[in-house]
Amino acid sequence: MNKLHYPDLQVCVLAAGKGKRMHSNLPKVLHRVLGRAMIDYVLHSAEALCPKAIAVVTGHASEKVREHVGQPINLEWVIQDKQLGTGHAVSQCEEVIRDVRDVLIVCGDTPLLSWQTLANLVDEHRRLDADVTVLTAQPANPFGYGRIVRDADGRVRTIVEEKDASDDERAIGEVSSGIYCVRHAVLFDLLRSIGNSNAQGEYYLPDIVPLALAAGQRVDAVLMSDPDEMMGVNDRVNLAMVEDLMQRRIIRDWQLRGVTIEKPDTVRIEAGVSIGIDTVIQAGCYLIGRTHIGDECRVGPNSVLVDAWLDDRVNVFAFSHIHGASVGSDASIGPYARLRPEARLDEQVHIGNFVEVKKAVVGRGSKINHLSYIGDASVGVDCNIGAGTITCNYDGANKFKTEIGDRVFVGSDTQLIAPVRVADDATIGAGSTITRDVEPGGLTLSERTQQRYVANWKRPEKESR
Ligand code: UD1
Ligand code: MG
């Protein structure tokens, strides 16, 4: 863990914009990057600095943003009723910012921004004893960003937005990340002086730069080493690019922590996933939500795990789908298995191909190897559930439970009509329809139809024309 602590810093997160370019009903900062809302990443980086407080400016669909974030103890909500620009957004925070040396302003739409980069900006700002410090970058494509205009001596003079820039200014490769560290004592006076006579008719935060210079204050720029970090998401093309970069970061992180990932470009691993050492993730896997995978597991090609929990040494064969289910250690799943919510499999359980398990507990060492449906059920330890076994749990209106004891052997193609109980050590003959509780031990089977033999029967043949 980092030991950062900035008690005389307040962070201000700008998240009021609608995100027009997203064409969405969802506020922009709630759009997800690898399963986590953009604002969560930004807040996480801000919190890592242990600032005095964090103010979040919301406006468009603010209740949705608040509901999502909740109420962390050091977070204050600020409403910007009309989205009149980034400068106007910051000015709304005047009431909630007190007794700090500096204000760190970040945008809610830059999820790749790391806390190290933010800490570096604050440290540099203080080392230089600056009044305004802007974080800048030199991305491969500066389109859409505010350009940093410097004078002949290389000092920052102003920041010009894409829409207001001349051709010469557009040719500038250094851009503003939209992130600033500003001395609290000067910030709100500067904001009061900005106007809105520009291409968008907005109160631009970057305009504090020329205003500070005019007031004789010190303005500096800190160039970030990795320009990817400041990538802002304004439309869904940006969203996909940011997600791609985040994915590489997350995959690299797991690789460095001892996870083998085959064909990493084909794999999706969301931000909330955790994976143990010596686990192998094979091509085309999707690991989604709060999935946890233990040590020494293997997740076969094209498997999808959503909020799944695997203990250690679990083998998931290709094309399996595990959603909201947990699997004990040394178990084996698939290929082509489907574990649905509330399937709880104990250690050493075997689930084979075309088996679906839902809302069912399966005890240690039990095997359900082929073509079965086990739902609303409990299966004891060391059972063998034969091919094509179905728990008939639903009568079209209500669901009923099937309870199977320990060491039970269920013959192939058995239907268990719930509610029904099968006692320990029972054996059920193949092809049975079980409608009443089954006694312990012995053999239980339903009446079978007579088998006939027709000796002189001829197979049909194709008619010749
Ligand atoms: C902004 C900067 C630009 C910078 C870029 C970096 C301005 C005028 N431009 O441009 O210099 O290169 O970010 O990504 O600052 N917001 C509000 N209230 C508003 C307007 C915006 O809270 O009235 C919030 C948005 O929700 C967003 C952030 O401020 O999180 C930035 O706004 P956005 O519209 O994305 O600005 P850009 O065009 O990206
Ligand atoms: Mg933006």
Coordinates of C-alpha atoms and ligand atoms in Angstrom, one line a residue:
M1 CA 0.0 0.0 0.0
N2 CA 1.1 3.5 -0.6
K3 CA 1.7 5.8 2.3
L4 CA 0.6 9.0 0.7
H5 CA -1.1 11.6 2.7
Y6 CA -2.1 15.1 1.5
P7 CA -4.1 16.6 4.3
D8 CA -3.8 20.1 2.9
L9 CA -5.2 19.2 -0.5
Q10 CA -8.8 19.0 -1.7
V11 CA -9.7 17.1 -4.8
C12 CA -12.4 18.4 -7.1
V13 CA -13.9 15.9 -9.6
L14 CA -15.8 17.3 -12.6
A15 CA -18.6 15.0 -13.5
A16 CA -21.6 17.2 -14.4
G17 CA -21.5 16.9 -18.1
K18 CA -24.1 15.0 -20.0
G19 CA -21.5 13.6 -22.4
K20 CA -23.5 14.6 -25.5
R21 CA -21.1 12.8 -27.7
M22 CA -21.9 9.5 -26.0
H23 CA -25.5 9.7 -27.2
S24 CA -26.7 7.9 -24.1
N25 CA -29.3 8.0 -21.3
L26 CA -26.6 7.2 -18.8
P27 CA -24.4 10.1 -17.5
K28 CA -21.0 9.8 -19.1
V29 CA -19.1 9.1 -15.9
L30 CA -21.2 6.0 -15.2
H31 CA -20.2 4.3 -18.5
R32 CA -18.2 1.3 -17.6
V33 CA -14.7 0.4 -18.5
L34 CA -14.1 -3.3 -17.9
G35 CA -17.1 -3.5 -15.6
R36 CA -16.3 -0.5 -13.4
A37 CA -17.8 3.0 -13.9
M38 CA -15.3 5.6 -15.1
I39 CA -15.9 7.7 -12.0
D40 CA -14.9 4.8 -9.8
Y41 CA -11.5 4.8 -11.3
V42 CA -11.0 8.5 -10.8
L43 CA -12.3 8.4 -7.3
H44 CA -10.0 5.5 -6.5
S45 CA -7.0 7.4 -7.7
A46 CA -8.1 10.5 -5.8
E47 CA -8.6 8.6 -2.6
A48 CA -5.2 7.1 -2.8
L49 CA -3.8 10.5 -2.1
C50 CA -5.6 10.7 1.2
P51 CA -6.7 14.3 0.6
K52 CA -8.6 16.3 3.1
A53 CA -11.8 15.9 1.1
I54 CA -13.1 15.2 -2.3
A55 CA -15.8 17.3 -4.0
V56 CA -17.7 15.8 -6.9
V57 CA -19.5 18.1 -9.2
T58 CA -22.6 16.6 -10.7
G59 CA -25.4 18.0 -12.7
H60 CA -26.8 15.9 -15.5
A61 CA -28.7 13.0 -13.9
S62 CA -26.9 13.7 -10.6
E63 CA -29.1 11.4 -8.6
K64 CA -27.9 8.4 -10.7
V65 CA -24.2 9.3 -10.1
R66 CA -24.9 9.8 -6.4
E67 CA -26.7 6.5 -6.1
H68 CA -23.9 4.8 -7.8
V69 CA -21.1 6.3 -5.7
G70 CA -22.9 6.2 -2.4
Q71 CA -21.7 8.4 0.4
P72 CA -18.0 7.9 1.3
I73 CA -17.1 9.8 4.5
N74 CA -14.8 12.5 3.0
L75 CA -16.9 13.1 -0.2
E76 CA -19.0 16.2 -0.7
W77 CA -21.5 16.5 -3.5
V78 CA -21.8 19.8 -5.4
I79 CA -24.5 20.5 -7.9
Q80 CA -24.0 22.4 -11.1
D81 CA -27.5 23.1 -12.3
K82 CA -26.5 24.2 -15.8
Q83 CA -23.5 22.8 -17.5
L84 CA -21.9 26.1 -18.4
G85 CA -18.4 24.8 -18.7
T86 CA -15.5 23.3 -16.7
G87 CA -14.5 26.6 -15.2
H88 CA -18.1 27.2 -14.0
A89 CA -18.2 23.7 -12.6
V90 CA -15.1 24.3 -10.4
S91 CA -16.5 27.6 -9.2
Q92 CA -19.5 25.8 -7.8
C93 CA -17.2 24.2 -5.3
E94 CA -16.2 27.4 -3.5
E95 CA -18.4 26.7 -0.5
V96 CA -17.1 23.2 0.2
I97 CA -13.4 23.9 -0.2
R98 CA -11.7 25.2 3.0
D99 CA -8.4 25.3 4.8
V100 CA -6.3 23.7 2.2
R101 CA -3.2 24.9 0.4
D102 CA -4.1 23.4 -3.0
V103 CA -7.0 22.2 -5.1
L104 CA -6.5 19.3 -7.4
I105 CA -9.0 19.4 -10.3
V106 CA -9.6 16.2 -12.2
C107 CA -12.2 15.2 -14.8
G108 CA -14.5 12.2 -14.2
D109 CA -13.9 11.0 -17.8
T110 CA -10.2 10.0 -17.5
P111 CA -10.3 6.5 -16.0
L112 CA -6.7 5.6 -16.8
L113 CA -5.2 8.3 -14.7
S114 CA -3.1 6.8 -11.9
W115 CA -2.6 8.1 -8.4
Q116 CA 1.1 8.1 -9.0
T117 CA 0.6 10.7 -11.7
L118 CA -1.7 12.8 -9.6
A119 CA 0.8 12.7 -6.7
N120 CA 3.6 13.7 -9.0
L121 CA 1.6 16.7 -10.2
V122 CA 1.0 17.9 -6.7
D123 CA 4.6 17.3 -5.6
E124 CA 5.9 19.2 -8.6
H125 CA 3.4 22.0 -8.1
R126 CA 4.7 22.4 -4.6
R127 CA 8.3 22.0 -5.4
L128 CA 8.0 24.8 -8.0
D129 CA 5.9 26.9 -5.6
A130 CA 3.5 27.4 -8.5
D131 CA 0.0 29.0 -8.3
V132 CA -1.4 27.0 -11.2
T133 CA 0.1 23.8 -12.6
V134 CA -1.4 22.0 -15.5
L135 CA -0.8 18.3 -16.3
T136 CA 0.1 18.0 -20.0
A137 CA 0.9 15.2 -22.4
Q138 CA 2.1 14.5 -25.9
P139 CA -0.4 11.9 -27.3
A140 CA 0.1 10.4 -30.7
N141 CA -3.1 12.2 -31.8
P142 CA -3.8 15.5 -30.1
F143 CA -7.2 16.0 -31.8
G144 CA -10.0 17.1 -29.5
Y145 CA -7.7 18.3 -26.6
G146 CA -6.8 21.8 -25.5
R147 CA -3.4 22.7 -26.9
I148 CA -0.6 24.1 -24.7
V149 CA 0.7 27.3 -26.2
R150 CA 4.2 28.3 -24.9
D151 CA 6.2 31.4 -25.6
A152 CA 9.7 31.6 -27.1
D153 CA 11.3 30.8 -23.7
G154 CA 9.1 27.7 -23.4
R155 CA 6.9 29.1 -20.7
V156 CA 3.2 28.2 -20.8
R157 CA 1.2 31.2 -22.1
T158 CA -2.3 29.9 -22.6
I159 CA -4.4 26.8 -23.4
V160 CA -6.5 26.8 -26.6
E161 CA -9.4 24.4 -27.1
E162 CA -9.6 22.5 -30.4
K163 CA -12.7 24.4 -31.5
D164 CA -11.1 27.8 -30.8
A165 CA -7.6 26.9 -32.2
S166 CA -6.0 28.4 -35.3
D167 CA -4.3 26.0 -37.8
D168 CA -0.9 26.8 -36.2
E169 CA -2.3 26.1 -32.7
R170 CA -3.8 22.8 -33.8
A171 CA -0.4 21.7 -35.0
I172 CA 0.9 21.8 -31.4
G173 CA 1.5 18.3 -30.0
E174 CA 1.4 19.1 -26.3
V175 CA -2.1 19.0 -24.9
S176 CA -3.9 19.6 -21.6
S177 CA -5.0 16.6 -19.7
G178 CA -7.7 18.8 -18.1
I179 CA -6.1 18.2 -14.7
Y180 CA -4.8 21.0 -12.6
C181 CA -3.3 21.7 -9.3
V182 CA -4.1 25.3 -8.2
R183 CA -3.3 27.2 -5.0
H184 CA -6.6 27.6 -3.1
A185 CA -5.8 31.2 -2.3
V186 CA -6.0 32.3 -6.0
L187 CA -8.4 29.7 -7.6
F188 CA -11.8 31.3 -7.0
D189 CA -10.6 34.9 -7.8
L190 CA -9.3 33.6 -11.1
L191 CA -12.5 31.7 -11.8
R192 CA -14.6 34.9 -11.2
S193 CA -12.6 36.6 -14.0
I194 CA -13.2 34.0 -16.8
G195 CA -15.6 34.8 -19.5
N196 CA -17.5 32.7 -22.1
S197 CA -16.7 34.3 -25.4
N198 CA -15.4 31.3 -27.2
A199 CA -16.6 28.8 -29.8
Q200 CA -18.7 26.8 -27.3
G201 CA -20.0 29.8 -25.2
E202 CA -18.7 28.1 -22.1
Y203 CA -16.7 29.2 -19.0
Y204 CA -13.5 27.3 -19.7
L205 CA -11.3 26.2 -16.8
P206 CA -8.1 26.5 -18.9
D207 CA -8.7 30.2 -19.1
I208 CA -7.3 30.5 -15.6
V209 CA -3.9 30.1 -17.1
P210 CA -3.6 33.4 -19.0
L211 CA -5.5 35.2 -16.1
A212 CA -3.0 33.9 -13.6
L213 CA -0.1 35.1 -15.7
A214 CA -1.7 38.5 -16.2
A215 CA -2.0 38.7 -12.4
G216 CA 1.7 38.0 -12.0
Q217 CA 1.2 34.5 -10.7
R218 CA 3.4 31.5 -11.4
V219 CA 2.0 29.0 -14.0
D220 CA 3.8 25.7 -14.7
A221 CA 3.2 22.6 -16.7
V222 CA 4.1 19.0 -15.8
L223 CA 4.4 16.7 -18.7
M224 CA 3.3 13.2 -18.0
S225 CA 5.5 10.3 -19.2
D226 CA 2.6 8.0 -20.4
P227 CA 0.2 10.0 -22.5
D228 CA -2.3 7.1 -22.5
E229 CA -3.1 7.9 -18.9
M230 CA -4.9 11.2 -19.7
M231 CA -7.1 9.8 -22.5
G232 CA -10.5 11.3 -21.9
V233 CA -13.6 9.5 -23.0
N234 CA -15.9 11.7 -25.0
D235 CA -17.5 9.2 -27.3
R236 CA -17.8 5.4 -27.6
V237 CA -14.8 5.3 -29.9
N238 CA -12.7 6.7 -27.0
L239 CA -14.4 4.3 -24.6
A240 CA -13.3 1.3 -26.6
M241 CA -9.7 2.7 -26.8
V242 CA -9.6 3.3 -23.1
E243 CA -11.0 -0.1 -22.4
D244 CA -8.3 -1.7 -24.6
L245 CA -5.5 0.1 -22.7
M246 CA -7.0 -0.7 -19.3
Q247 CA -7.3 -4.4 -20.4
R248 CA -3.6 -4.5 -21.3
R249 CA -2.8 -2.9 -17.9
I250 CA -4.9 -5.4 -16.0
I251 CA -3.6 -8.4 -17.9
R252 CA 0.0 -7.4 -17.5
D253 CA -0.6 -6.9 -13.8
W254 CA -1.9 -10.5 -13.4
Q255 CA 0.9 -11.9 -15.6
L256 CA 3.4 -10.2 -13.3
R257 CA 1.7 -11.7 -10.3
G258 CA 2.0 -15.3 -11.6
V259 CA -1.0 -15.9 -13.8
T260 CA -0.4 -17.4 -17.3
I261 CA -2.7 -15.9 -19.9
E262 CA -2.7 -17.5 -23.3
K263 CA -3.4 -15.3 -26.3
P264 CA -4.0 -12.3 -24.1
D265 CA -5.5 -10.2 -26.9
T266 CA -8.5 -12.5 -27.0
V267 CA -9.2 -12.5 -23.2
R268 CA -11.4 -10.1 -21.2
I269 CA -10.6 -9.7 -17.5
E270 CA -12.6 -7.1 -15.8
A271 CA -11.4 -4.8 -13.0
G272 CA -13.1 -6.6 -10.2
V273 CA -11.6 -10.1 -10.9
S274 CA -8.9 -11.8 -8.8
I275 CA -6.8 -14.7 -9.9
G276 CA -4.3 -16.9 -7.9
I277 CA -0.8 -17.9 -8.9
D278 CA 0.0 -20.7 -11.4
T279 CA -3.5 -20.4 -12.8
V280 CA -3.8 -20.6 -16.6
I281 CA -6.4 -18.6 -18.5
Q282 CA -6.8 -19.9 -22.0
A283 CA -7.8 -18.1 -25.2
G284 CA -11.1 -16.4 -25.5
C285 CA -12.1 -16.4 -21.9
Y286 CA -14.3 -13.7 -20.4
L287 CA -13.8 -13.2 -16.7
I288 CA -16.5 -10.7 -15.6
G289 CA -17.7 -8.9 -12.5
R290 CA -16.4 -10.1 -9.1
T291 CA -15.1 -13.4 -10.3
H292 CA -12.5 -15.0 -8.1
I293 CA -10.2 -17.8 -9.3
G294 CA -7.9 -19.6 -6.9
D295 CA -4.4 -21.0 -7.4
E296 CA -3.4 -23.6 -10.0
C297 CA -6.7 -23.5 -11.8
R298 CA -7.1 -23.9 -15.5
V299 CA -9.9 -22.1 -17.4
G300 CA -10.3 -23.6 -20.8
P301 CA -10.8 -21.7 -24.0
N302 CA -13.9 -19.6 -24.5
S303 CA -15.3 -20.0 -21.1
V304 CA -17.4 -17.2 -19.5
L305 CA -17.2 -16.6 -15.8
V306 CA -19.5 -14.0 -14.3
D307 CA -19.4 -13.3 -10.5
A308 CA -18.0 -16.9 -10.2
W309 CA -15.9 -18.3 -7.3
L310 CA -13.4 -21.0 -8.0
D311 CA -11.3 -22.5 -5.2
D312 CA -7.8 -23.9 -5.9
R313 CA -6.9 -26.4 -8.6
V314 CA -10.3 -26.2 -10.4
N315 CA -10.3 -27.4 -14.0
V316 CA -12.8 -25.7 -16.3
F317 CA -12.8 -27.2 -19.7
A318 CA -13.6 -25.3 -22.9
F319 CA -16.9 -23.4 -23.5
S320 CA -18.2 -23.5 -20.0
H321 CA -20.4 -20.8 -18.5
I322 CA -20.3 -20.1 -14.8
H323 CA -22.6 -17.4 -13.4
G324 CA -23.0 -16.6 -9.7
A325 CA -21.9 -20.1 -8.8
S326 CA -19.1 -21.4 -6.6
V327 CA -16.8 -24.4 -7.2
G328 CA -14.8 -26.1 -4.6
S329 CA -11.1 -27.1 -4.9
D330 CA -10.0 -29.9 -7.3
A331 CA -13.4 -29.9 -9.0
S332 CA -13.7 -30.3 -12.8
I333 CA -16.2 -28.5 -14.9
G334 CA -17.2 -29.0 -18.6
P335 CA -16.6 -28.8 -21.4
Y336 CA -19.9 -27.1 -22.3
A337 CA -21.2 -27.0 -18.8
R338 CA -23.5 -24.3 -17.4
L339 CA -23.5 -23.4 -13.7
R340 CA -26.1 -20.9 -12.9
P341 CA -26.7 -18.6 -9.8
E342 CA -26.6 -20.3 -6.5
A343 CA -25.0 -23.5 -7.7
R344 CA -22.6 -24.5 -4.9
L345 CA -20.3 -27.3 -5.8
D346 CA -18.1 -28.8 -3.1
E347 CA -14.5 -30.0 -3.6
Q348 CA -13.7 -32.7 -6.1
V349 CA -17.1 -32.5 -7.8
H350 CA -17.2 -33.4 -11.5
I351 CA -19.6 -31.7 -13.8
G352 CA -19.4 -32.9 -17.4
N353 CA -20.6 -31.8 -20.8
F354 CA -24.1 -30.3 -21.4
V355 CA -24.9 -30.3 -17.7
E356 CA -26.8 -27.4 -16.2
V357 CA -26.8 -26.8 -12.4
K358 CA -29.0 -24.1 -10.8
K359 CA -29.6 -23.2 -7.2
A360 CA -28.3 -26.6 -6.0
V361 CA -25.7 -27.8 -3.6
V362 CA -23.5 -30.7 -4.8
G363 CA -21.5 -32.6 -2.1
R364 CA -17.9 -33.6 -2.2
G365 CA -16.8 -36.0 -4.9
S366 CA -20.2 -36.3 -6.6
K367 CA -20.3 -36.7 -10.4
I368 CA -22.8 -35.4 -12.8
N369 CA -21.0 -36.1 -16.0
H370 CA -23.4 -35.9 -19.0
L371 CA -26.5 -34.1 -20.2
S372 CA -28.4 -33.4 -17.0
Y373 CA -30.4 -30.7 -15.3
I374 CA -30.1 -30.3 -11.6
G375 CA -32.1 -27.3 -10.3
D376 CA -33.5 -26.4 -6.8
A377 CA -31.8 -29.4 -5.4
S378 CA -29.2 -30.8 -3.0
V379 CA -27.0 -33.7 -3.8
G380 CA -25.0 -35.4 -1.0
V381 CA -21.4 -36.6 -1.2
D382 CA -20.0 -39.3 -3.5
C383 CA -23.1 -39.5 -5.7
N384 CA -23.2 -40.6 -9.3
I385 CA -25.9 -38.9 -11.3
G386 CA -26.3 -40.7 -14.5
A387 CA -26.5 -39.2 -18.0
G388 CA -29.8 -37.4 -18.8
T389 CA -31.0 -37.1 -15.2
I390 CA -33.5 -34.3 -14.8
T391 CA -34.8 -32.7 -11.6
C392 CA -38.4 -31.8 -12.7
N393 CA -38.6 -28.8 -10.4
Y394 CA -41.2 -26.7 -12.0
D395 CA -44.9 -27.3 -12.5
G396 CA -45.5 -24.2 -14.6
A397 CA -46.3 -22.1 -11.5
N398 CA -44.1 -23.1 -8.6
K399 CA -40.7 -24.5 -8.0
F400 CA -40.1 -27.6 -5.8
K401 CA -37.0 -29.2 -4.3
T402 CA -35.2 -32.4 -4.9
E403 CA -33.1 -33.7 -2.1
I404 CA -30.6 -36.5 -2.8
G405 CA -28.7 -38.1 0.1
D406 CA -25.1 -39.4 0.2
R407 CA -23.6 -42.1 -2.0
V408 CA -26.7 -42.3 -4.2
F409 CA -26.5 -43.8 -7.7
V410 CA -29.0 -42.4 -10.1
G411 CA -29.3 -44.5 -13.3
S412 CA -29.3 -42.7 -16.7
D413 CA -32.4 -41.0 -18.0
T414 CA -34.1 -40.6 -14.7
Q415 CA -36.7 -37.9 -14.0
L416 CA -37.0 -36.9 -10.4
I417 CA -40.5 -35.2 -10.0
A418 CA -40.0 -32.7 -7.2
P419 CA -40.8 -32.3 -4.4
V420 CA -39.0 -35.6 -3.7
R421 CA -36.3 -37.1 -1.4
V422 CA -33.8 -39.8 -2.2
A423 CA -32.3 -41.4 0.9
D424 CA -28.6 -42.3 1.4
D425 CA -27.1 -45.2 -0.5
A426 CA -30.2 -45.6 -2.7
T427 CA -29.8 -46.8 -6.3
I428 CA -32.3 -45.8 -8.9
G429 CA -32.6 -47.9 -12.0
A430 CA -32.1 -46.3 -15.4
G431 CA -35.1 -44.8 -17.1
S432 CA -37.1 -44.3 -13.9
T433 CA -39.7 -41.6 -13.3
I434 CA -39.5 -41.0 -9.5
T435 CA -42.6 -39.5 -8.1
R436 CA -42.4 -40.6 -4.4
D437 CA -39.6 -40.5 -1.8
V438 CA -36.9 -43.1 -2.3
E439 CA -35.9 -45.5 0.6
P440 CA -32.3 -45.8 1.7
G441 CA -30.2 -48.5 0.1
G442 CA -31.7 -51.1 -2.2
L443 CA -32.8 -50.5 -5.8
T444 CA -35.7 -48.3 -6.8
L445 CA -37.0 -48.2 -10.2
S446 CA -40.3 -47.3 -11.9
E447 CA -42.3 -49.9 -13.9
R448 CA -40.8 -50.6 -17.3
T449 CA -42.6 -51.3 -20.4
Q450 CA -42.3 -54.8 -21.9
Q451 CA -39.5 -55.3 -24.4
R452 CA -40.5 -57.3 -27.5
Y453 CA -38.5 -59.0 -30.2
V454 CA -39.7 -59.1 -33.8
A455 CA -37.5 -61.6 -35.6
N456 CA -38.6 -61.4 -39.2
W457 CA -38.8 -57.7 -39.4
K458 CA -37.3 -55.9 -42.4
R459 CA -35.7 -52.5 -42.5
P460 CA -37.5 -50.1 -44.9
E461 CA -35.7 -49.5 -48.1
K462 CA -35.7 -46.4 -50.4
E463 CA -38.1 -46.8 -53.3
S464 CA -36.2 -47.1 -56.6
R465 CA -37.8 -44.9 -59.4
Ligands
UD1_1 C1 -11.5 19.2 -21.5 C2 -10.7 20.5 -21.5 C3 -9.5 20.3 -22.4 C4 -8.7 19.0 -22.1 C5 -9.7 17.8 -22.1 C6 -8.9 16.6 -21.5 C7 -12.0 22.5 -21.0 C8 -12.8 23.6 -21.6 N1 -11.5 21.6 -21.9 O1 -12.1 19.1 -22.8 O2 -8.6 21.4 -22.4 O3 -7.7 18.8 -23.1 O4 -10.8 18.1 -21.2 O5 -9.7 15.5 -21.5 O6 -11.9 22.4 -19.8 N2 -18.0 19.1 -17.0 C9 -18.7 19.6 -15.9 N3 -19.5 20.7 -16.1 C10 -19.5 21.3 -17.3 C11 -18.7 20.8 -18.4 C12 -17.9 19.7 -18.2 O7 -18.7 19.0 -14.9 O8 -20.2 22.3 -17.4 C13 -17.1 17.9 -16.7 C14 -17.5 16.7 -17.6 O9 -18.5 15.9 -17.0 C15 -16.2 16.0 -17.8 C16 -15.2 17.1 -17.6 O10 -15.8 18.2 -17.0 O11 -16.0 15.0 -16.8 C17 -14.5 17.5 -19.0 O12 -15.6 18.0 -19.8 P1 -15.6 17.6 -21.4 O13 -16.8 18.1 -22.0 O14 -15.3 16.1 -21.5 O15 -14.4 18.4 -21.9 P2 -13.4 18.1 -23.1 O16 -14.0 18.6 -24.4 O17 -12.9 16.7 -23.0
MG2 MG -13.5 15.1 -22.0

